[in-house]
PDB file of C-alpha atoms in Angstrom:
ATOM      1  CA  MET A1084     -27.794 -26.568 -54.623  1.00  0.00           C
ATOM      2  CA  ASP A1085     -24.713 -25.263 -56.349  1.00  0.00           C
ATOM      3  CA  LEU A1086     -23.184 -22.925 -53.754  1.00  0.00           C
ATOM      4  CA  LEU A1087     -20.192 -20.641 -53.689  1.00  0.00           C
ATOM      5  CA  VAL A1088     -18.946 -19.287 -50.372  1.00  0.00           C
ATOM      6  CA  MET A1089     -16.697 -16.312 -51.013  1.00  0.00           C
ATOM      7  CA  PRO A1090     -13.643 -15.627 -48.802  1.00  0.00           C
ATOM      8  CA  GLY A1091     -14.584 -13.836 -45.592  1.00  0.00           C
ATOM      9  CA  ILE A1092     -18.215 -15.013 -45.689  1.00  0.00           C
ATOM     10  CA  PHE A1093     -19.691 -17.077 -42.838  1.00  0.00           C
ATOM     11  CA  HIS A1094     -19.445 -20.625 -44.159  1.00  0.00           C
ATOM     12  CA  PRO A1095     -22.664 -22.574 -43.524  1.00  0.00           C
ATOM     13  CA  GLY A1096     -20.893 -25.925 -43.741  1.00  0.00           C
ATOM     14  CA  TRP A1097     -18.755 -25.234 -40.684  1.00  0.00           C
ATOM     15  CA  PHE A1098     -21.527 -24.650 -38.138  1.00  0.00           C
ATOM     16  CA  ALA A1099     -24.194 -27.041 -36.853  1.00  0.00           C
ATOM     17  CA  THR A1100     -26.624 -24.134 -36.460  1.00  0.00           C
ATOM     18  CA  SER A1101     -26.593 -23.567 -40.233  1.00  0.00           C
ATOM     19  CA  SER A1102     -27.558 -27.201 -40.849  1.00  0.00           C
ATOM     20  CA  MET A1103     -30.339 -26.951 -38.276  1.00  0.00           C
ATOM     21  CA  LEU A1104     -31.794 -23.885 -39.978  1.00  0.00           C
ATOM     22  CA  LEU A1105     -31.560 -25.426 -43.442  1.00  0.00           C
ATOM     23  CA  GLU A1106     -33.400 -28.499 -42.170  1.00  0.00           C
ATOM     24  CA  ALA A1107     -36.091 -26.182 -40.747  1.00  0.00           C
ATOM     25  CA  VAL A1108     -36.389 -24.533 -44.183  1.00  0.00           C
ATOM     26  CA  GLU A1109     -36.977 -27.988 -45.656  1.00  0.00           C
ATOM     27  CA  ASN A1110     -39.638 -28.781 -43.036  1.00  0.00           C
ATOM     28  CA  ASN A1111     -41.780 -25.691 -43.690  1.00  0.00           C
ATOM     29  CA  ASP A1112     -44.413 -25.364 -46.391  1.00  0.00           C
ATOM     30  CA  LEU A1113     -42.990 -22.350 -48.234  1.00  0.00           C
ATOM     31  CA  GLU A1114     -45.154 -22.303 -51.357  1.00  0.00           C
ATOM     32  CA  GLY A1115     -46.561 -18.781 -51.714  1.00  0.00           C
ATOM     33  CA  ARG A1116     -45.012 -17.552 -48.469  1.00  0.00           C
ATOM     34  CA  THR A1117     -42.653 -14.622 -47.955  1.00  0.00           C
ATOM     35  CA  PHE A1118     -39.274 -15.668 -46.533  1.00  0.00           C
ATOM     36  CA  LEU A1119     -36.310 -13.648 -45.215  1.00  0.00           C
ATOM     37  CA  GLU A1120     -32.829 -14.892 -44.363  1.00  0.00           C
ATOM     38  CA  LEU A1121     -31.528 -12.127 -42.097  1.00  0.00           C
ATOM     39  CA  GLY A1122     -27.744 -11.962 -41.892  1.00  0.00           C
ATOM     40  CA  CYS A1123     -27.649 -14.115 -45.005  1.00  0.00           C
ATOM     41  CA  GLY A1124     -23.938 -14.708 -45.557  1.00  0.00           C
ATOM     42  CA  SER A1125     -23.907 -16.909 -48.666  1.00  0.00           C
ATOM     43  CA  GLY A1126     -27.728 -16.900 -48.894  1.00  0.00           C
ATOM     44  CA  THR A1127     -28.080 -20.677 -48.603  1.00  0.00           C
ATOM     45  CA  GLN A1128     -31.402 -20.680 -46.739  1.00  0.00           C
ATOM     46  CA  ALA A1129     -32.923 -17.926 -48.896  1.00  0.00           C
ATOM     47  CA  CYS A1130     -31.965 -19.734 -52.110  1.00  0.00           C
ATOM     48  CA  ARG A1131     -33.424 -23.006 -50.847  1.00  0.00           C
ATOM     49  CA  ALA A1132     -36.618 -21.227 -49.751  1.00  0.00           C
ATOM     50  CA  ALA A1133     -36.948 -19.799 -53.271  1.00  0.00           C
ATOM     51  CA  GLN A1134     -36.522 -23.301 -54.728  1.00  0.00           C
ATOM     52  CA  LEU A1135     -39.365 -24.435 -52.470  1.00  0.00           C
ATOM     53  CA  GLY A1136     -41.745 -21.755 -53.765  1.00  0.00           C
ATOM     54  CA  ALA A1137     -41.251 -18.818 -51.405  1.00  0.00           C
ATOM     55  CA  THR A1138     -40.923 -15.200 -52.408  1.00  0.00           C
ATOM     56  CA  SER A1139     -37.462 -15.045 -50.959  1.00  0.00           C
ATOM     57  CA  TYR A1140     -35.329 -12.239 -49.538  1.00  0.00           C
ATOM     58  CA  ALA A1141     -31.769 -12.195 -48.225  1.00  0.00           C
ATOM     59  CA  SER A1142     -30.258  -9.396 -46.191  1.00  0.00           C
ATOM     60  CA  ASP A1143     -26.888  -8.672 -44.642  1.00  0.00           C
ATOM     61  CA  ILE A1144     -24.999  -5.688 -43.260  1.00  0.00           C
ATOM     62  CA  THR A1145     -21.951  -6.488 -45.407  1.00  0.00           C
ATOM     63  CA  HIS A1146     -21.729  -5.766 -49.111  1.00  0.00           C
ATOM     64  CA  ALA A1147     -19.713  -8.951 -49.708  1.00  0.00           C
ATOM     65  CA  ALA A1148     -22.451 -11.163 -48.239  1.00  0.00           C
ATOM     66  CA  CYS A1149     -25.125  -9.467 -50.358  1.00  0.00           C
ATOM     67  CA  VAL A1150     -23.018 -10.070 -53.465  1.00  0.00           C
ATOM     68  CA  ASN A1151     -22.449 -13.702 -52.425  1.00  0.00           C
ATOM     69  CA  ALA A1152     -26.176 -14.319 -51.894  1.00  0.00           C
ATOM     70  CA  ALA A1153     -27.019 -12.793 -55.289  1.00  0.00           C
ATOM     71  CA  LEU A1154     -24.363 -14.952 -56.987  1.00  0.00           C
ATOM     72  CA  ASN A1155     -25.772 -18.102 -55.397  1.00  0.00           C
ATOM     73  CA  ALA A1156     -29.294 -17.194 -56.519  1.00  0.00           C
ATOM     74  CA  GLU A1157     -27.991 -16.807 -60.074  1.00  0.00           C
ATOM     75  CA  ARG A1158     -26.052 -20.100 -59.886  1.00  0.00           C
ATOM     76  CA  ASN A1159     -29.215 -21.894 -58.788  1.00  0.00           C
ATOM     77  CA  GLY A1160     -31.639 -20.170 -61.153  1.00  0.00           C
ATOM     78  CA  VAL A1161     -33.846 -18.675 -58.437  1.00  0.00           C
ATOM     79  CA  GLU A1162     -35.221 -15.208 -57.901  1.00  0.00           C
ATOM     80  CA  LEU A1163     -33.855 -13.613 -54.745  1.00  0.00           C
ATOM     81  CA  ASN A1164     -34.442 -10.099 -53.464  1.00  0.00           C
ATOM     82  CA  VAL A1165     -31.260  -8.902 -51.751  1.00  0.00           C
ATOM     83  CA  ILE A1166     -31.323  -5.994 -49.300  1.00  0.00           C
ATOM     84  CA  ALA A1167     -28.172  -4.449 -47.827  1.00  0.00           C
ATOM     85  CA  SER A1168     -29.202  -3.457 -44.310  1.00  0.00           C
ATOM     86  CA  ASP A1169     -28.212  -3.402 -40.663  1.00  0.00           C
ATOM     87  CA  ILE A1170     -30.979  -5.671 -39.388  1.00  0.00           C
ATOM     88  CA  PHE A1171     -34.237  -3.975 -40.574  1.00  0.00           C
ATOM     89  CA  GLN A1172     -32.858  -0.426 -40.751  1.00  0.00           C
ATOM     90  CA  ASP A1173     -32.948  -0.022 -44.551  1.00  0.00           C
ATOM     91  CA  PHE A1174     -35.977  -2.203 -45.314  1.00  0.00           C
ATOM     92  CA  PRO A1175     -38.868  -0.623 -47.216  1.00  0.00           C
ATOM     93  CA  ALA A1176     -41.711   0.430 -44.920  1.00  0.00           C
ATOM     94  CA  GLY A1177     -44.509  -2.113 -44.897  1.00  0.00           C
ATOM     95  CA  LEU A1178     -42.390  -5.046 -46.121  1.00  0.00           C
ATOM     96  CA  LYS A1179     -43.514  -8.064 -44.084  1.00  0.00           C
ATOM     97  CA  PHE A1180     -42.570 -11.717 -43.954  1.00  0.00           C
ATOM     98  CA  ASP A1181     -44.249 -14.976 -43.055  1.00  0.00           C
ATOM     99  CA  LEU A1182     -40.922 -16.441 -41.985  1.00  0.00           C
ATOM    100  CA  VAL A1183     -37.673 -14.814 -40.881  1.00  0.00           C
ATOM    101  CA  PHE A1184     -34.704 -17.126 -40.390  1.00  0.00           C
ATOM    102  CA  VAL A1185     -31.552 -15.962 -38.646  1.00  0.00           C
ATOM    103  CA  ASN A1186     -28.296 -17.491 -37.489  1.00  0.00           C
ATOM    104  CA  PRO A1187     -27.354 -14.486 -35.338  1.00  0.00           C
ATOM    105  CA  PRO A1188     -24.069 -13.303 -33.941  1.00  0.00           C
ATOM    106  CA  PHE A1189     -23.923 -14.006 -30.229  1.00  0.00           C
ATOM    107  CA  MET A1190     -20.489 -13.097 -28.907  1.00  0.00           C
ATOM    108  CA  GLN A1191     -20.789 -10.220 -26.431  1.00  0.00           C
ATOM    109  CA  HIS A1192     -18.259  -7.969 -28.179  1.00  0.00           C
ATOM    110  CA  TYR A1193     -18.447  -5.070 -30.583  1.00  0.00           C
ATOM    111  CA  PRO A1194     -17.379  -5.859 -34.161  1.00  0.00           C
ATOM    112  CA  GLU A1195     -14.019  -4.347 -35.058  1.00  0.00           C
ATOM    113  CA  ARG A1196     -13.814  -5.529 -38.683  1.00  0.00           C
ATOM    114  CA  GLU A1197     -16.438  -6.322 -41.296  1.00  0.00           C
ATOM    115  CA  ALA A1198     -15.935 -10.065 -40.825  1.00  0.00           C
ATOM    116  CA  ASP A1199     -16.787  -9.670 -37.105  1.00  0.00           C
ATOM    117  CA  PHE A1200     -20.452  -8.857 -37.849  1.00  0.00           C
ATOM    118  CA  ALA A1201     -21.124 -12.583 -38.288  1.00  0.00           C
ATOM    119  CA  PHE A1202     -20.056 -13.260 -34.694  1.00  0.00           C
ATOM    120  CA  CYS A1203     -20.244 -10.090 -32.541  1.00  0.00           C
ATOM    121  CA  ALA A1204     -23.578  -8.829 -31.177  1.00  0.00           C
ATOM    122  CA  GLY A1205     -22.360  -5.933 -29.009  1.00  0.00           C
ATOM    123  CA  GLU A1206     -21.299  -5.958 -25.373  1.00  0.00           C
ATOM    124  CA  HIS A1207     -24.913  -5.598 -24.197  1.00  0.00           C
ATOM    125  CA  TYR A1208     -26.412  -7.646 -27.044  1.00  0.00           C
ATOM    126  CA  GLU A1209     -27.498  -4.536 -28.913  1.00  0.00           C
ATOM    127  CA  TYR A1210     -28.024  -6.712 -31.993  1.00  0.00           C
ATOM    128  CA  PHE A1211     -30.872  -8.548 -30.252  1.00  0.00           C
ATOM    129  CA  VAL A1212     -32.371  -5.349 -28.841  1.00  0.00           C
ATOM    130  CA  CYS A1213     -32.593  -3.883 -32.375  1.00  0.00           C
ATOM    131  CA  LEU A1214     -33.815  -7.147 -33.903  1.00  0.00           C
ATOM    132  CA  PHE A1215     -36.590  -7.733 -31.391  1.00  0.00           C
ATOM    133  CA  GLN A1216     -37.675  -4.056 -31.304  1.00  0.00           C
ATOM    134  CA  ASP A1217     -38.312  -3.990 -35.059  1.00  0.00           C
ATOM    135  CA  LEU A1218     -39.390  -7.584 -35.654  1.00  0.00           C
ATOM    136  CA  LYS A1219     -43.134  -7.033 -35.154  1.00  0.00           C
ATOM    137  CA  LYS A1220     -43.148  -4.329 -37.864  1.00  0.00           C
ATOM    138  CA  HIS A1221     -41.812  -6.876 -40.376  1.00  0.00           C
ATOM    139  CA  LEU A1222     -43.761 -10.014 -39.499  1.00  0.00           C
ATOM    140  CA  GLU A1223     -47.123 -10.939 -40.974  1.00  0.00           C
ATOM    141  CA  LYS A1224     -49.908 -11.474 -38.434  1.00  0.00           C
ATOM    142  CA  ASP A1225     -49.160 -15.209 -38.156  1.00  0.00           C
ATOM    143  CA  GLY A1226     -45.463 -14.843 -38.948  1.00  0.00           C
ATOM    144  CA  LYS A1227     -42.562 -16.196 -36.963  1.00  0.00           C
ATOM    145  CA  LEU A1228     -38.837 -15.775 -36.490  1.00  0.00           C
ATOM    146  CA  VAL A1229     -36.799 -18.980 -36.462  1.00  0.00           C
ATOM    147  CA  MET A1230     -33.429 -18.490 -34.756  1.00  0.00           C
ATOM    148  CA  ALA A1231     -30.491 -20.778 -34.068  1.00  0.00           C
ATOM    149  CA  LEU A1232     -28.734 -20.255 -30.753  1.00  0.00           C
ATOM    150  CA  SER A1233     -25.963 -21.987 -28.873  1.00  0.00           C
ATOM    151  CA  LYS A1234     -25.505 -22.976 -25.252  1.00  0.00           C
ATOM    152  CA  SER A1235     -22.306 -20.908 -25.325  1.00  0.00           C
ATOM    153  CA  CYS A1236     -24.239 -17.650 -25.810  1.00  0.00           C
ATOM    154  CA  ASN A1237     -25.998 -15.751 -23.037  1.00  0.00           C
ATOM    155  CA  LEU A1238     -29.288 -17.485 -23.754  1.00  0.00           C
ATOM    156  CA  GLY A1239     -31.021 -16.078 -20.685  1.00  0.00           C
ATOM    157  CA  LEU A1240     -30.284 -12.488 -21.695  1.00  0.00           C
ATOM    158  CA  ILE A1241     -31.409 -13.052 -25.291  1.00  0.00           C
ATOM    159  CA  LEU A1242     -34.723 -14.531 -24.146  1.00  0.00           C
ATOM    160  CA  GLU A1243     -35.151 -11.730 -21.589  1.00  0.00           C
ATOM    161  CA  ILE A1244     -34.694  -9.136 -24.368  1.00  0.00           C
ATOM    162  CA  ALA A1245     -37.304 -10.949 -26.479  1.00  0.00           C
ATOM    163  CA  GLU A1246     -39.781 -11.002 -23.602  1.00  0.00           C
ATOM    164  CA  SER A1247     -39.210  -7.298 -22.903  1.00  0.00           C
ATOM    165  CA  GLU A1248     -40.314  -6.621 -26.503  1.00  0.00           C
ATOM    166  CA  GLY A1249     -43.502  -8.654 -26.063  1.00  0.00           C
ATOM    167  CA  LEU A1250     -42.344 -11.694 -28.008  1.00  0.00           C
ATOM    168  CA  HIS A1251     -43.257 -15.252 -27.149  1.00  0.00           C
ATOM    169  CA  TYR A1252     -40.735 -17.994 -27.748  1.00  0.00           C
ATOM    170  CA  ASN A1253     -40.626 -21.734 -27.954  1.00  0.00           C
ATOM    171  CA  GLN A1254     -37.597 -24.006 -28.158  1.00  0.00           C
ATOM    172  CA  VAL A1255     -38.388 -26.380 -31.022  1.00  0.00           C
ATOM    173  CA  LEU A1256     -35.131 -28.325 -31.295  1.00  0.00           C
ATOM    174  CA  SER A1257     -32.011 -29.103 -29.304  1.00  0.00           C
ATOM    175  CA  THR A1258     -29.013 -30.933 -30.682  1.00  0.00           C
ATOM    176  CA  LYS A1259     -25.522 -31.675 -29.436  1.00  0.00           C
ATOM    177  CA  LYS A1260     -22.568 -31.894 -31.796  1.00  0.00           C
ATOM    178  CA  TRP A1261     -19.073 -32.335 -30.427  1.00  0.00           C
ATOM    179  CA  ALA A1262     -19.013 -30.336 -27.179  1.00  0.00           C
ATOM    180  CA  GLU A1263     -21.597 -27.755 -28.312  1.00  0.00           C
ATOM    181  CA  THR A1264     -25.329 -27.796 -27.648  1.00  0.00           C
ATOM    182  CA  ASN A1265     -27.406 -25.818 -30.155  1.00  0.00           C
ATOM    183  CA  PHE A1266     -31.064 -24.854 -30.179  1.00  0.00           C
ATOM    184  CA  LEU A1267     -33.728 -23.682 -32.591  1.00  0.00           C
ATOM    185  CA  PHE A1268     -36.207 -21.196 -31.197  1.00  0.00           C
ATOM    186  CA  GLU A1269     -39.363 -19.794 -32.733  1.00  0.00           C
ATOM    187  CA  PHE A1270     -40.399 -16.265 -31.761  1.00  0.00           C
ATOM    188  CA  THR A1271     -43.868 -14.827 -32.343  1.00  0.00           C
ATOM    189  CA  PRO A1272     -45.555 -11.559 -31.344  1.00  0.00           C
TER     190      PRO A1272
END
């Protein structure tokens, strides 16, 4: 893919979790499926999903990320539906996905600047509470959320929040790069 990462946008090349998610995109049969990259940044996963035959969506809370994702779709000649939204807040009612991919923020702090949204999930992980509360409304019956997480986040609390919302989870991959251990989890209703 021909990608542009604008200044201030989460750069997928700098984080092992981004590579893990992109590999998971490659390993899914996406032809005819509906795909969402939530918190899209540059829209790398959504653009690749579109290349692989998905009806693809990208969403982010920041205007700059939405613009960046749209530019990358244009550069790569793919159709991409971009939605500016805080998680699912501004999504059309009834819009559902077969696959939702997310590389979430997981620092337990409140964002102070726009660039912080890529890293800060709230002191009590409010990001995950909102995500997991609304996820079932936006997943197809057999849909799943694929999420990258790190050993450095409060993994126990994130999984506890998912369970409290009636979600099942399965760790599908673990990888260690430098001093960081990262995981891919799948969540289903």
